[in-house]
XYZ file of C-alpha atoms in Angstrom:
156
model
C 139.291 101.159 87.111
C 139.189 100.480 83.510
C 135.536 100.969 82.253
C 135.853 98.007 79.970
C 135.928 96.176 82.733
C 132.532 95.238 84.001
C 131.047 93.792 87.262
C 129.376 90.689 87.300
C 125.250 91.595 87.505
C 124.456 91.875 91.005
C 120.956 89.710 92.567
C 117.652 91.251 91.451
C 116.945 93.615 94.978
C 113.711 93.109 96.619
C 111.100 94.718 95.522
C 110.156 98.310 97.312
C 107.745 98.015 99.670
C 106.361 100.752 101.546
C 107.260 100.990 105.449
C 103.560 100.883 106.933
C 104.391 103.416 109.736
C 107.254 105.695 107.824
C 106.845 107.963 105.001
C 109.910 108.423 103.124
C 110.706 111.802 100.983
C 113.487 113.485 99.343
C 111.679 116.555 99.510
C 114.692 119.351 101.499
C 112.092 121.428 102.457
C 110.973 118.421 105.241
C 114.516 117.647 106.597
C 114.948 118.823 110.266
C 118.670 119.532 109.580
C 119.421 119.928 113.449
C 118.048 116.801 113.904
C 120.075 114.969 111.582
C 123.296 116.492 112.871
C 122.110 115.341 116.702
C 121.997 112.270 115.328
C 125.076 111.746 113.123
C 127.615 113.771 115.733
C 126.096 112.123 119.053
C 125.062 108.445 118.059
C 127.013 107.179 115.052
C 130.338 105.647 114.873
C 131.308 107.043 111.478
C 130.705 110.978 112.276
C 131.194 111.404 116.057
C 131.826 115.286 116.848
C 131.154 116.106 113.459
C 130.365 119.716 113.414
C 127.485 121.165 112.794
C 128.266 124.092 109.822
C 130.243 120.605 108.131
C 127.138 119.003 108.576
C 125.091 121.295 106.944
C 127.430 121.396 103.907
C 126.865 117.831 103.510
C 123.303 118.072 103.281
C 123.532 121.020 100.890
C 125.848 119.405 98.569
C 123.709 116.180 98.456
C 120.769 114.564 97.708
C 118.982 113.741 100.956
C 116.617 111.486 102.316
C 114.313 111.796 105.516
C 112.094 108.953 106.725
C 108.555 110.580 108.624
C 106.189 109.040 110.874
C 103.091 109.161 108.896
C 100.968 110.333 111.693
C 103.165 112.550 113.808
C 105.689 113.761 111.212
C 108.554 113.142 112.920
C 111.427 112.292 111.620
C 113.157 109.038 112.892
C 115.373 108.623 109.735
C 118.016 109.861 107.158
C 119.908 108.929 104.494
C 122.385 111.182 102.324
C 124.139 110.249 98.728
C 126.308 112.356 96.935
C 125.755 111.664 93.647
C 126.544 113.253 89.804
C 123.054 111.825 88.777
C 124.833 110.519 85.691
C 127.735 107.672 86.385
C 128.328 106.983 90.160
C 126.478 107.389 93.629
C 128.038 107.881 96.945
C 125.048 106.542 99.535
C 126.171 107.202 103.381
C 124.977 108.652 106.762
C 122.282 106.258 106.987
C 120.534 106.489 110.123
C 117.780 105.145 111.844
C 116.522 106.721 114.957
C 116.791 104.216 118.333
C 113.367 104.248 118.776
C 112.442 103.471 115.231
C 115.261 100.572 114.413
C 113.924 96.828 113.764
C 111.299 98.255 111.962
C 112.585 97.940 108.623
C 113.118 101.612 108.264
C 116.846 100.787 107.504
C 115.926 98.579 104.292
C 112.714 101.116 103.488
C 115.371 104.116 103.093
C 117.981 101.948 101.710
C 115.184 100.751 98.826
C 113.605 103.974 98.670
C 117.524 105.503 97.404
C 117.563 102.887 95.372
C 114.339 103.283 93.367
C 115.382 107.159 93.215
C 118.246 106.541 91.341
C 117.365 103.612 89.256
C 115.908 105.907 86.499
C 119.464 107.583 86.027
C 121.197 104.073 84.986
C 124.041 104.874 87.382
C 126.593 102.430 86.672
C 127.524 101.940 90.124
C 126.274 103.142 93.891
C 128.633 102.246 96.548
C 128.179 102.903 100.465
C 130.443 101.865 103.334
C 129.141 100.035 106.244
C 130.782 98.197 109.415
C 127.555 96.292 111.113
C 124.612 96.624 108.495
C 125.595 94.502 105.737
C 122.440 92.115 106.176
C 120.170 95.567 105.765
C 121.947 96.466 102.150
C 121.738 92.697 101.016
C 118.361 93.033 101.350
C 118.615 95.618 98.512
C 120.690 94.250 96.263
C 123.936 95.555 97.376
C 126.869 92.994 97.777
C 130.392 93.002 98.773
C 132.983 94.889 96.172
C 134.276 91.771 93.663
C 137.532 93.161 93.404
C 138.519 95.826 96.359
C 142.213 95.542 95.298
C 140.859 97.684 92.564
C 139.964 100.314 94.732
C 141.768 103.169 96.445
C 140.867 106.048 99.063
C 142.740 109.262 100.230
C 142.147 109.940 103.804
C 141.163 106.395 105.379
C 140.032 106.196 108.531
């Protein structure tokens, strides 16, 4: 993609609010990493079967995201983006625990990765979703303008 070539501005996103029940933190030292791979290999239709050690690589090679219930502490969300902090951000494995979704968790870690990485002036973040478009509109995200632009090795 030629970097002369610039995307039209995208709508002003939402502005963060905080989830009343969920605390959100990028702090690693809080992520139940079991958990998350539960989660992602069991109940998601983009990492089925992933295994665990893969899993873990992930999370080590990324910047990472865990929503908490602000009484309990338990976690009933994740998010993951692969990111060189500079140019480009990669934001996937969003989950939201059963119990937890139609809360607004979704859009709360969504806008919570966003605010992270606003300070960086990426020039884009891109994330892939098949049933949760309505949850990234919310935060600004909208469809790619011109996908015949795009390429991928290993599509599934």
């Amino acid at each position: 993609m030629s970097e002369s070539t610039a995307p039209a501005p995208a709508p002003a996103p939402a502005p963060a609010v905080p989830h009343e029940t969920y605390e959100i933190s990028a702090d690693p030292a809080r992520l139940d990493a079991a958990r998350v791979h539960h989660w992602l290999s069991t109940d998601s239709y983009w990492a089925g079967g992933r295994p665990r050690e893969k899993q873990d690589r992930a999370i080590e090679g990324s910047l990472n995201f865990g929503a908490y219930h602000r009484e309990t502490g338990e976690m009933a969300g994740y998010a993951r983006v692969v990111t060189d902090h500079a140019t480009f951000a990669w934001l996937c494995d969003v989950y939201v625990d059963r119990p937890a979704r139609g809360t607004g968790l979704g859009t709360a870690l969504a806008t919570a990765v966003r605010d992270h990485l606003e300070p960086y002036g990426l020039r884009r973040i891109l994330l892939a979703t098949a049933d949760a478009h309505g949850v990234y509109e919310k935060v600004g995200f909208t469809p790619l303008q011109n996908p015949d632009k795009w390429m991928a090795l290993g599509q599934q």
